PDB file of C-alpha atoms in Angstrom:
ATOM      1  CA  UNK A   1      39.629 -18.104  -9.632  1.00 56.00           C
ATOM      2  CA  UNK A   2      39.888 -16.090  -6.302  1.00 62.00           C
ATOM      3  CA  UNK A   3      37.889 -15.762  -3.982  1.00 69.00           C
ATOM      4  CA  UNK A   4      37.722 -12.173  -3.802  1.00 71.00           C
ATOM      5  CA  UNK A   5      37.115 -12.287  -7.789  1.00 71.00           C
ATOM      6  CA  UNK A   6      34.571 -14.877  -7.445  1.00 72.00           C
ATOM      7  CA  UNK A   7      32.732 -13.123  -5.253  1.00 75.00           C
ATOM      8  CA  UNK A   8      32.817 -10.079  -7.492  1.00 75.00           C
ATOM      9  CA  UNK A   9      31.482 -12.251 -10.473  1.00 79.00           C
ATOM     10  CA  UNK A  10      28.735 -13.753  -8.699  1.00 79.00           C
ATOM     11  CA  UNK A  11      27.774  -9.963  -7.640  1.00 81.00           C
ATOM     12  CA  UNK A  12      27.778  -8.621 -10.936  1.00 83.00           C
ATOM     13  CA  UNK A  13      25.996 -11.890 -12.244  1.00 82.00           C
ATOM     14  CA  UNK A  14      23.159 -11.148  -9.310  1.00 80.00           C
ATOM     15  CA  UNK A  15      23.183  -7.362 -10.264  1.00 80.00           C
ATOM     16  CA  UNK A  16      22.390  -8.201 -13.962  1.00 81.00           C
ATOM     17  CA  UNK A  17      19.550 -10.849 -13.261  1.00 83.00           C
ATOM     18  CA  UNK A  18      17.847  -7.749 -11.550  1.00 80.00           C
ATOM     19  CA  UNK A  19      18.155  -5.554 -13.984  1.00 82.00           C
ATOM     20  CA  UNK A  20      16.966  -8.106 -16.628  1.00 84.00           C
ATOM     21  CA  UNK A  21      14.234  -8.629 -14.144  1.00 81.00           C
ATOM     22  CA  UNK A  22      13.072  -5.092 -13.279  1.00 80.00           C
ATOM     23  CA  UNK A  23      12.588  -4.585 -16.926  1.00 79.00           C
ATOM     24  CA  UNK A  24       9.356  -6.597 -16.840  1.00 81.00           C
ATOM     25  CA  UNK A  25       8.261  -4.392 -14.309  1.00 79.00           C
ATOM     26  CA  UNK A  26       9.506  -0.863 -15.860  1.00 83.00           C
ATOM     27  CA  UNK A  27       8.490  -1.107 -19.543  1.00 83.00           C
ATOM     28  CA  UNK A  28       4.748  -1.083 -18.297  1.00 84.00           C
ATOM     29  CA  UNK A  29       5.274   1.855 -16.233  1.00 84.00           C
ATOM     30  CA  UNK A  30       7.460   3.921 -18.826  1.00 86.00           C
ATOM     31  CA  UNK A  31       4.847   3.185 -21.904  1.00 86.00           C
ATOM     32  CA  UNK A  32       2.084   4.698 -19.289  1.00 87.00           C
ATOM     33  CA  UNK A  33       4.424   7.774 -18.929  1.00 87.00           C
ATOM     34  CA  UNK A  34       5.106   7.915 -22.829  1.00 87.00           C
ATOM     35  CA  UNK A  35       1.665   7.467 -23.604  1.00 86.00           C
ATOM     36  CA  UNK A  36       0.474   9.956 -21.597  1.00 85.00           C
ATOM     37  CA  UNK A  37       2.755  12.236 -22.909  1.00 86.00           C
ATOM     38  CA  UNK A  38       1.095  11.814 -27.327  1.00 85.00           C
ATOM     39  CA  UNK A  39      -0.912  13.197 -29.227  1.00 84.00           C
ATOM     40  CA  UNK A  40      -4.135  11.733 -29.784  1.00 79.00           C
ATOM     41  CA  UNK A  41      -2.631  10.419 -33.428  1.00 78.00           C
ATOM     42  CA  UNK A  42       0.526   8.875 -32.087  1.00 80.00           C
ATOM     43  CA  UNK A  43      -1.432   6.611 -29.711  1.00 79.00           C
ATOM     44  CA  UNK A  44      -2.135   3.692 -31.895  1.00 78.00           C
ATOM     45  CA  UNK A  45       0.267   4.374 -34.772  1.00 77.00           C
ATOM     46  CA  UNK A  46       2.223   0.683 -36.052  1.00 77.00           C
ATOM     47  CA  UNK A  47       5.399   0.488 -35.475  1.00 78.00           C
ATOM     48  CA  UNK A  48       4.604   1.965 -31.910  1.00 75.00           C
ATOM     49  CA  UNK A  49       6.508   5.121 -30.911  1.00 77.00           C
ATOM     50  CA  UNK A  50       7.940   4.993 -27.763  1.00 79.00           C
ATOM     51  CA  UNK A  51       9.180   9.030 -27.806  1.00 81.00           C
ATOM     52  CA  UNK A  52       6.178  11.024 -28.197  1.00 81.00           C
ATOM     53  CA  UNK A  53       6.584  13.599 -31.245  1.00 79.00           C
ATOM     54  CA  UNK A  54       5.809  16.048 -29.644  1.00 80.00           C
ATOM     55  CA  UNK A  55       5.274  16.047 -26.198  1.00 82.00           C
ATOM     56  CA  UNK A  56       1.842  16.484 -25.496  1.00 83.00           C
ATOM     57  CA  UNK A  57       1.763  18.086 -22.022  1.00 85.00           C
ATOM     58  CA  UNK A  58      -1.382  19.382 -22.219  1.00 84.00           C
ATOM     59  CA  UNK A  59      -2.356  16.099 -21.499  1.00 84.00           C
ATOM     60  CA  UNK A  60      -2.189  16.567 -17.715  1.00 87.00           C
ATOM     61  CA  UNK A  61      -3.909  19.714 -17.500  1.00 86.00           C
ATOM     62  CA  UNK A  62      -6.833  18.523 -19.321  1.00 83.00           C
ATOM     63  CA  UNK A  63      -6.890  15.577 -17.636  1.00 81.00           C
ATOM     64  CA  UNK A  64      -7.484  17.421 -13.983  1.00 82.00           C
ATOM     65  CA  UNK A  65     -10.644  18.313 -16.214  1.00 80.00           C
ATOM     66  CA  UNK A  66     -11.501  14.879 -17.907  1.00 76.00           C
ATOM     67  CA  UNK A  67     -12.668  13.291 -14.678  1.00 78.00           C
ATOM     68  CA  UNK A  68     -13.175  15.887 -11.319  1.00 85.00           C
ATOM     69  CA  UNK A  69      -9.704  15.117 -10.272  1.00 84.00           C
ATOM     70  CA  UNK A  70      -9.160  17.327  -7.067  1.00 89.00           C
ATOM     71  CA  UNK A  71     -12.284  15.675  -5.767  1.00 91.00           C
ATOM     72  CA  UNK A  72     -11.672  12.497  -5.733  1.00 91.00           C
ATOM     73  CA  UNK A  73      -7.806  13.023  -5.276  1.00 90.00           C
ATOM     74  CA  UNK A  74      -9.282  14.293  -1.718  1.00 93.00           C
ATOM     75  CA  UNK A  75     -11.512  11.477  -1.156  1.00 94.00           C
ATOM     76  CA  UNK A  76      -9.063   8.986  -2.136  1.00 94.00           C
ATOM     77  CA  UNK A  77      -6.008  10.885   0.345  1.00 94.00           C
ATOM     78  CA  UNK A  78      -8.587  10.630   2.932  1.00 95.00           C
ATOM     79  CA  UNK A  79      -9.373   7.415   2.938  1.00 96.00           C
ATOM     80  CA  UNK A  80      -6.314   6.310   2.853  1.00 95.00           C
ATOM     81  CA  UNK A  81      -4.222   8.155   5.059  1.00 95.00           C
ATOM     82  CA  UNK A  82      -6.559   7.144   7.880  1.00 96.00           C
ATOM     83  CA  UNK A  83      -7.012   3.901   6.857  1.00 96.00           C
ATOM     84  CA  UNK A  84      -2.974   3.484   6.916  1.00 95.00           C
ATOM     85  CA  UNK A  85      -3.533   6.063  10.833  1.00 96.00           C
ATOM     86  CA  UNK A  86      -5.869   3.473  12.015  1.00 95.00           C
ATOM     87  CA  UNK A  87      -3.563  -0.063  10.553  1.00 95.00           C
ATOM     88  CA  UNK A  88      -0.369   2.002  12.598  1.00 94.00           C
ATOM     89  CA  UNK A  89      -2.154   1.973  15.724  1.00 94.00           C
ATOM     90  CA  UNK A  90      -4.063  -1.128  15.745  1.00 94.00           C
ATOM     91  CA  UNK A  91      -1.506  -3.782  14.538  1.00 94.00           C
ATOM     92  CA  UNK A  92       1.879  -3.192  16.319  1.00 94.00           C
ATOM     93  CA  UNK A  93      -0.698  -3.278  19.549  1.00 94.00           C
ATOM     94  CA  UNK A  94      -2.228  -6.320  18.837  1.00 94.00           C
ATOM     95  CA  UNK A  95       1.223  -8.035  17.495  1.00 94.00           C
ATOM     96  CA  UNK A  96       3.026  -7.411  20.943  1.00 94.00           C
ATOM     97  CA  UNK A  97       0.449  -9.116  22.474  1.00 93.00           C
ATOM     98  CA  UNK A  98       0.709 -12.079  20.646  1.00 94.00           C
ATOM     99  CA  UNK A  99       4.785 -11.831  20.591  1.00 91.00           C
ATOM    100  CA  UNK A 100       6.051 -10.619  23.937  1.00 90.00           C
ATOM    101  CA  UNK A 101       2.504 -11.198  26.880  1.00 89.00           C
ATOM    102  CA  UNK A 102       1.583 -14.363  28.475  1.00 88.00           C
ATOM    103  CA  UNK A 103      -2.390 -14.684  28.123  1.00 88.00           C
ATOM    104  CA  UNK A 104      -4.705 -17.667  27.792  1.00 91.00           C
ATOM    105  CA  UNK A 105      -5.653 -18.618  24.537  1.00 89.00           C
ATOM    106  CA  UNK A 106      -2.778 -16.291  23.025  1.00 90.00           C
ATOM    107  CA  UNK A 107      -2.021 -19.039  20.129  1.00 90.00           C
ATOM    108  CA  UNK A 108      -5.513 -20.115  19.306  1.00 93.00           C
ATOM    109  CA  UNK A 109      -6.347 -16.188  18.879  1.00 93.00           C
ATOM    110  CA  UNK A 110      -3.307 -15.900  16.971  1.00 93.00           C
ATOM    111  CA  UNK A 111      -4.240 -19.146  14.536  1.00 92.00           C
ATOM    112  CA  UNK A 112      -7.706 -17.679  13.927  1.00 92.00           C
ATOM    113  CA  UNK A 113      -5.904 -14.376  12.977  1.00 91.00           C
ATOM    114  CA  UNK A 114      -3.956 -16.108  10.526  1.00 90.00           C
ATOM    115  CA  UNK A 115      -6.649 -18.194   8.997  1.00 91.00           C
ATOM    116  CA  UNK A 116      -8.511 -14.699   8.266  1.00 89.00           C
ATOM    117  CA  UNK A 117      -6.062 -14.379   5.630  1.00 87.00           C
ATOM    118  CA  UNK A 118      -6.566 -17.308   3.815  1.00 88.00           C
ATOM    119  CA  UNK A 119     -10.455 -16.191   3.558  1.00 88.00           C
ATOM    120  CA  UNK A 120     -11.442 -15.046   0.293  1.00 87.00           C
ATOM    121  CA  UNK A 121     -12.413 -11.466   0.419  1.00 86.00           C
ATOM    122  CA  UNK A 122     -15.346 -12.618  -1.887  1.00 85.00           C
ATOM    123  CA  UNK A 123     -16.991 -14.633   0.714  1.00 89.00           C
ATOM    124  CA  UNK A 124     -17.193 -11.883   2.929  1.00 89.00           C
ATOM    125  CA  UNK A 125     -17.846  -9.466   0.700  1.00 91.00           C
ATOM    126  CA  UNK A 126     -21.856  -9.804   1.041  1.00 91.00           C
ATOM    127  CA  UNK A 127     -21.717 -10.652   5.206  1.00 92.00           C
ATOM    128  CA  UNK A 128     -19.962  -7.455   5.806  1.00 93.00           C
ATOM    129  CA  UNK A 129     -21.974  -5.396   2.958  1.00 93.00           C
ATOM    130  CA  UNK A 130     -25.000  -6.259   4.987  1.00 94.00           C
ATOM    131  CA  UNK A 131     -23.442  -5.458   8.698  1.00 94.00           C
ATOM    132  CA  UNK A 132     -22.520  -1.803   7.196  1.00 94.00           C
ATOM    133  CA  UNK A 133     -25.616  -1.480   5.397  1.00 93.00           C
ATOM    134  CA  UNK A 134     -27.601  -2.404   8.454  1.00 94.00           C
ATOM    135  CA  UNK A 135     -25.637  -0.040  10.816  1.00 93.00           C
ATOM    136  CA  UNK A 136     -26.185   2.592   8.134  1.00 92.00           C
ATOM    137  CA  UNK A 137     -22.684   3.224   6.666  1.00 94.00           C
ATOM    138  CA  UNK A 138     -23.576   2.042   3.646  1.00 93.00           C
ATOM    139  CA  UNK A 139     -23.097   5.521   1.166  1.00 90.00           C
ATOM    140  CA  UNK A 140     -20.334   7.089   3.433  1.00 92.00           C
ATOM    141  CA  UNK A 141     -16.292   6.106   3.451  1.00 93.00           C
ATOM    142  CA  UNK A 142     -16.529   4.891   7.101  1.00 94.00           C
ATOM    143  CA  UNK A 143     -16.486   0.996   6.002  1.00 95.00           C
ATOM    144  CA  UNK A 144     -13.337   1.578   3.796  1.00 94.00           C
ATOM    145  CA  UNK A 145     -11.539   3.915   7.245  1.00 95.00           C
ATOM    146  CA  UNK A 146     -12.823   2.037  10.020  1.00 95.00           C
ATOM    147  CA  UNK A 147     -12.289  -1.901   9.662  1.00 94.00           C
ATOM    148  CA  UNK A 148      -8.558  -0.973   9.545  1.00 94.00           C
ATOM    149  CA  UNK A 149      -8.506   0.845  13.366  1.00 95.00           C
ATOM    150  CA  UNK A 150      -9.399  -3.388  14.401  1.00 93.00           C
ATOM    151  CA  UNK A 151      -6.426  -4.470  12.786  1.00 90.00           C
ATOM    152  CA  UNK A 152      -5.120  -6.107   9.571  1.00 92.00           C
ATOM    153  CA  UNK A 153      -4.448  -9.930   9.895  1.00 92.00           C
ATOM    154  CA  UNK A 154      -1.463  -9.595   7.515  1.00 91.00           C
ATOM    155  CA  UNK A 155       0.026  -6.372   9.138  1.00 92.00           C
ATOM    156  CA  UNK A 156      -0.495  -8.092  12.539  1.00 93.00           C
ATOM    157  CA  UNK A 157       1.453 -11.680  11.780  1.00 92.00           C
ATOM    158  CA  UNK A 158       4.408  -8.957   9.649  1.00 89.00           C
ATOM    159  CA  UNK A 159       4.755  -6.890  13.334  1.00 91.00           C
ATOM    160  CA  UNK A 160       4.325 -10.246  15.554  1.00 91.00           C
ATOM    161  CA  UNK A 161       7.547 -11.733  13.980  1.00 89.00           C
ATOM    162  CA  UNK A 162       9.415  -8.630  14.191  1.00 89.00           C
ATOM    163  CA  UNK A 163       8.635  -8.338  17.524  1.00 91.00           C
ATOM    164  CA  UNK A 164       9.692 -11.787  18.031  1.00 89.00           C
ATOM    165  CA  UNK A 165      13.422 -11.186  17.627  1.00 85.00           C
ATOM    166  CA  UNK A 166      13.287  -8.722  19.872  1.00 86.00           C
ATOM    167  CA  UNK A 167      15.338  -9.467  22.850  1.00 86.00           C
ATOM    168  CA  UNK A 168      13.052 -10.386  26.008  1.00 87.00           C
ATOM    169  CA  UNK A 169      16.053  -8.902  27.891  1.00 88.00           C
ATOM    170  CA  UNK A 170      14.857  -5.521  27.140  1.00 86.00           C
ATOM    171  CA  UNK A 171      11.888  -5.922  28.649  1.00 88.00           C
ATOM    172  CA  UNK A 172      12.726  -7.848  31.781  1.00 88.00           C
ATOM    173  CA  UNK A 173      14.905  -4.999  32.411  1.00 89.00           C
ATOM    174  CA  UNK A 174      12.081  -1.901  32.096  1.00 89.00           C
ATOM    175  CA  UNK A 175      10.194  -4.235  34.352  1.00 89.00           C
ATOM    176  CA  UNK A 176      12.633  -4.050  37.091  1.00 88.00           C
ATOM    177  CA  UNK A 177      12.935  -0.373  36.974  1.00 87.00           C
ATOM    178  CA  UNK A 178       9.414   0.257  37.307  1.00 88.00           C
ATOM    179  CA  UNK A 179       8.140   0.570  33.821  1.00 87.00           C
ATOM    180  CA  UNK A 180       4.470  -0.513  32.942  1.00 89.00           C
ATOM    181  CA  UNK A 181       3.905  -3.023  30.105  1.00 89.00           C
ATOM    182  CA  UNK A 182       2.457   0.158  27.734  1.00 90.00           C
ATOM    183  CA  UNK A 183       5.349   1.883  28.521  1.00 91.00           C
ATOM    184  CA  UNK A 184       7.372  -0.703  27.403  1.00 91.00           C
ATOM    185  CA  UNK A 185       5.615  -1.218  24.383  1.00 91.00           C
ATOM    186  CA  UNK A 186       5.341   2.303  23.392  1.00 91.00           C
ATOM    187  CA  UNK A 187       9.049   3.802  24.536  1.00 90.00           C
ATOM    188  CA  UNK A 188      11.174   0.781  24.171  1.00 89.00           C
ATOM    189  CA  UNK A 189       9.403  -1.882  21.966  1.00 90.00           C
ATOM    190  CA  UNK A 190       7.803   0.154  19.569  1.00 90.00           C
ATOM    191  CA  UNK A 191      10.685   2.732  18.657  1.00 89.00           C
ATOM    192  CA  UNK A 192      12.796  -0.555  17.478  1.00 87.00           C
ATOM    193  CA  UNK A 193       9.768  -1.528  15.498  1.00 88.00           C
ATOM    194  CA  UNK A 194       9.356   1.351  13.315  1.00 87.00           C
ATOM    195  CA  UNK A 195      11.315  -0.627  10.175  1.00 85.00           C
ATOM    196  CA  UNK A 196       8.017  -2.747  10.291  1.00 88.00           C
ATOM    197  CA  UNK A 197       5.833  -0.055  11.653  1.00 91.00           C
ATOM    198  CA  UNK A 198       6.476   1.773   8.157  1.00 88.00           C
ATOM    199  CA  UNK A 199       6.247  -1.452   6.182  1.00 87.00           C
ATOM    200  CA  UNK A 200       2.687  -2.134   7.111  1.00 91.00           C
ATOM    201  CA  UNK A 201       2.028   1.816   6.780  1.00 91.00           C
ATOM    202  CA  UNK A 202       3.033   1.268   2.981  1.00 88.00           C
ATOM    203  CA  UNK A 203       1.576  -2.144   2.367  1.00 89.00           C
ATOM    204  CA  UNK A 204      -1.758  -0.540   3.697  1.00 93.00           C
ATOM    205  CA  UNK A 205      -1.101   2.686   1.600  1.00 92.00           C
ATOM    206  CA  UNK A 206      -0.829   0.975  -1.343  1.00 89.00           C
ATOM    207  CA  UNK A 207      -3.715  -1.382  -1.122  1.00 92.00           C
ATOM    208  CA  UNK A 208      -6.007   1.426  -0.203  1.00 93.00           C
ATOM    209  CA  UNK A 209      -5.011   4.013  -2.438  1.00 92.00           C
ATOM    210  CA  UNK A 210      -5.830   1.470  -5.720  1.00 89.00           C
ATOM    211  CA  UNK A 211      -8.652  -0.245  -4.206  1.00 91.00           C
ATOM    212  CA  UNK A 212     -11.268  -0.501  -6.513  1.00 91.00           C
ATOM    213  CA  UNK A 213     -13.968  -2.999  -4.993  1.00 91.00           C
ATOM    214  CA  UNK A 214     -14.563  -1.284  -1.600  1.00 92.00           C
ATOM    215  CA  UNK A 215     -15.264   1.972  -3.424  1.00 93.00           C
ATOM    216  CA  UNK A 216     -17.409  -0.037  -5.700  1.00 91.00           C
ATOM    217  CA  UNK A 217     -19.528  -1.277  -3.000  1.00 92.00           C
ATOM    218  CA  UNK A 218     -19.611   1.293  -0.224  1.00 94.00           C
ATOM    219  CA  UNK A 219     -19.622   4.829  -1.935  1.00 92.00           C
ATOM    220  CA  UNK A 220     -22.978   5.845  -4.020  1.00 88.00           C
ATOM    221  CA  UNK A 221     -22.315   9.403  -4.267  1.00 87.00           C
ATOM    222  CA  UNK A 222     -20.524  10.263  -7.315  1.00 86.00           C
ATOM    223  CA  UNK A 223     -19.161  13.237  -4.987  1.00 88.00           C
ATOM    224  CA  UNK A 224     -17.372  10.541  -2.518  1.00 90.00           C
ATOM    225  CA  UNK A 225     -15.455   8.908  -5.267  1.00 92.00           C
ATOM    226  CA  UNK A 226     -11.873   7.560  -5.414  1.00 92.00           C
ATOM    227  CA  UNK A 227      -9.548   8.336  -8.252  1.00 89.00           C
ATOM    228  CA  UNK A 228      -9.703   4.175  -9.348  1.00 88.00           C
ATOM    229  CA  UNK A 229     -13.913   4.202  -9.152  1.00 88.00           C
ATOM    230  CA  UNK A 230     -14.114   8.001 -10.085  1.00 82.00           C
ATOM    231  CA  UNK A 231     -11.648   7.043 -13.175  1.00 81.00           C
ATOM    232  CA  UNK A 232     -13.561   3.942 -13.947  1.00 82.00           C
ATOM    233  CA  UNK A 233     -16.884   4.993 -14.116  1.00 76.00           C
ATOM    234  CA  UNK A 234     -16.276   8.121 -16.539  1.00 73.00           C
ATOM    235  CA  UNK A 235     -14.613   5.572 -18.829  1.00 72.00           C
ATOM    236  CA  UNK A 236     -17.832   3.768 -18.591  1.00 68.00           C
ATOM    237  CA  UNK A 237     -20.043   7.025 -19.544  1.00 60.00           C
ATOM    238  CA  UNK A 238     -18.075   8.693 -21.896  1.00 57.00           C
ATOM    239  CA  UNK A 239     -15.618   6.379 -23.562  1.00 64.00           C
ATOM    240  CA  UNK A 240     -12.239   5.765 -23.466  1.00 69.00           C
ATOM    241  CA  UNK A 241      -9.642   9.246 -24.282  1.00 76.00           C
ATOM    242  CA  UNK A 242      -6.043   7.133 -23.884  1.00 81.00           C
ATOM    243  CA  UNK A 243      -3.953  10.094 -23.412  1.00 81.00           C
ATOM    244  CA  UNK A 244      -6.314  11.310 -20.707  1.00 81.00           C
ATOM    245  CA  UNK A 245      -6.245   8.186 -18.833  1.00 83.00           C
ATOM    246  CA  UNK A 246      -2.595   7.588 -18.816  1.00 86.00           C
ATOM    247  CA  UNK A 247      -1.963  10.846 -17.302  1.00 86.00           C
ATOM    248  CA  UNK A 248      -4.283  10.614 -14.934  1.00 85.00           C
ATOM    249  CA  UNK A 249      -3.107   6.391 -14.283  1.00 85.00           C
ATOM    250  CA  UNK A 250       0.513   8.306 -14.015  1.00 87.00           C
ATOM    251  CA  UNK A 251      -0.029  10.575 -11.349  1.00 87.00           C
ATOM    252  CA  UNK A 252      -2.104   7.932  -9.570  1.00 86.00           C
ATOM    253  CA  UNK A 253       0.779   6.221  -9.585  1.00 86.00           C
ATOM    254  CA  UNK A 254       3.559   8.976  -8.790  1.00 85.00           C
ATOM    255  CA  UNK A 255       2.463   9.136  -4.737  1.00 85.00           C
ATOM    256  CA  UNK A 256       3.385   5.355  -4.257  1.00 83.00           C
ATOM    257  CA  UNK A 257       6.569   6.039  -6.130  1.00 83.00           C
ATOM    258  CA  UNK A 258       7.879   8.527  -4.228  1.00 84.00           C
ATOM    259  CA  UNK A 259       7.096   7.388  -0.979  1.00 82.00           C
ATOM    260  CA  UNK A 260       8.502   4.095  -1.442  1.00 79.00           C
ATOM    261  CA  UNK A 261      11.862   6.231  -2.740  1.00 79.00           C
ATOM    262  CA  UNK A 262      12.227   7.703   0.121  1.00 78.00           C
ATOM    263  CA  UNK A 263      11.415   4.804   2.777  1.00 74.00           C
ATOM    264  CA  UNK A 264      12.729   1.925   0.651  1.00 72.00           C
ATOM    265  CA  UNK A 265      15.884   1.547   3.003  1.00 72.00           C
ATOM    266  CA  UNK A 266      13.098   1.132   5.601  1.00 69.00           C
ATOM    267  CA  UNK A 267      10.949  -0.631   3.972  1.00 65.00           C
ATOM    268  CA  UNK A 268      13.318  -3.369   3.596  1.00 68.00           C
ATOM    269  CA  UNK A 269      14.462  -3.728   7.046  1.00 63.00           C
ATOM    270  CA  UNK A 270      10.886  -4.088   7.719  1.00 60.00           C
ATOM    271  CA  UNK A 271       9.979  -6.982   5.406  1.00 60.00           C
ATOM    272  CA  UNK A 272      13.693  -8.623   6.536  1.00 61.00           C
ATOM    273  CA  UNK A 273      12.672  -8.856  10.265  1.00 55.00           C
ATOM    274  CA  UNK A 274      15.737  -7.195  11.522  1.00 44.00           C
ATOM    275  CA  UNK A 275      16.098  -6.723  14.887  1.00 42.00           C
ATOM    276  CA  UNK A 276      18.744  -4.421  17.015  1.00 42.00           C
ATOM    277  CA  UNK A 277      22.178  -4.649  16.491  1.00 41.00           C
TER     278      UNK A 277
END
């Protein structure tokens, strides 16, 4: 076989093992879509339907209704989008540090940054219940927002290595034309760093936008709801309406989508640690 047609095989072969792959992941996603799209009749029927028949859009509109869905669609785009502001700021700052200035105890900082992650969040889930109770921010989003503007020991080690293969070169030669080390950081250093930059936006809009436990523990106001506690809790009350729930799980879901559709490219270079060409 050539090597040309070889190569070809082997991509095809790779291409197929993905698709075979992303199945697992897609079926879930699509029987959310098509349930939320039945009547209440179709939901349970044996053999499944995967089409509804008909198409019960309805389904969305009354679902705005089922749960106070503007409401804690605010609440939850709140939270989040300064939770993801403050992770932006906080961790490419904190992973030049580590990557590109000479400081005493640099590495032993950076080693008790990375043993934070292998922490359980359960075993500080009561220690930092109490220090927000005690400071009164217990009741009010402000433990979910403001942890995140002191960094994120995951977002911190993802920018550190990309900032590693980052030519010193560039810096040395902003130094010599007069250029302080924030300058450097924030015109030169940090531009080439957006791939990563926008990673660790999405990792942390993700996480916060389904979070579930910090809600749980932080908000007591049924008016400060998220859509995952806001969604959970009616469930809990009223019982379970499937078609309801799907459509509201779907367009839950729909934000992530299309953000990561339109910064995948991105998104990749991020996780891939590329550097400058």
């Amino acid at each position: 076989m050539q090597p040309k047609a070889k190569k070809n095989l082997l991509r095809i072969s790779a291409h197929f093992g993905l698709l075979i792959a992303s199945a697992f992941f897609l079926v879930p996603f699509l029987w959310m879509v098509s349930t939320s799209l039945k009547p209440v009749t179709q939901i349970f029927t044996y053999p499944p339907d995967f089409i509804p028949n008909p198409f019960q859009w309805s389904n969305y509109m009354e679902a705005t209704e089922y749960i106070p869905f503007f409401t804690y669609l605010s609440n939850t785009t709140i939270i989040t989008v300064f939770s993801t502001i403050g992770v932006i700021i906080s961790c490419p700052l904190v992973a030049y540090s580590f990557a590109k200035l000479e400081w005493k105890g640099r590495n032993t900082m950076f080693i008790i940054t990375i043993a934070v992650m292998m922490i359980p969040m359960q075993v500080t889930m009561i220690p930092l219940f109490l220090l927000f109770n005690k400071i009164g921010w217990v009741g009010t989003p402000l433990p979910l927002i403001v942890p995140a503007f002191f960094g994120v020991p995951f977002s911190i080690f993802l920018m550190r290595q990309f900032f590693m293969g980052l030519p010193n070169t560039l810096r040395d030669a902003a130094k010599i034309d007069g250029a302080s080390e924030f300058r450097i950081y924030w015109q030169i250093m940090l531009p080439l760093a957006k791939p990563a930059v926008l990673a660790i936006g999405l990792f942390q809009f993700m996480n916060v936008w389904t979070d579930f436990i910090g809600p749980l523990l932080y908000l007591t106001d049924e008016s400060q709801y998220t859509l995952s506690l806001g969604l959970q809790q009616f469930q809990s009350q009223k019982g379970t309406e499937w078609g309801l729930m799907m459509a509201v799980s779907t367009m839950m879901t729909l934000p992530i989508i299309i953000l990561f559709f339109f910064m995948q490219r991105t998104f990749i270079q991020g996780i891939t640690f590329s550097g400058i060409k």
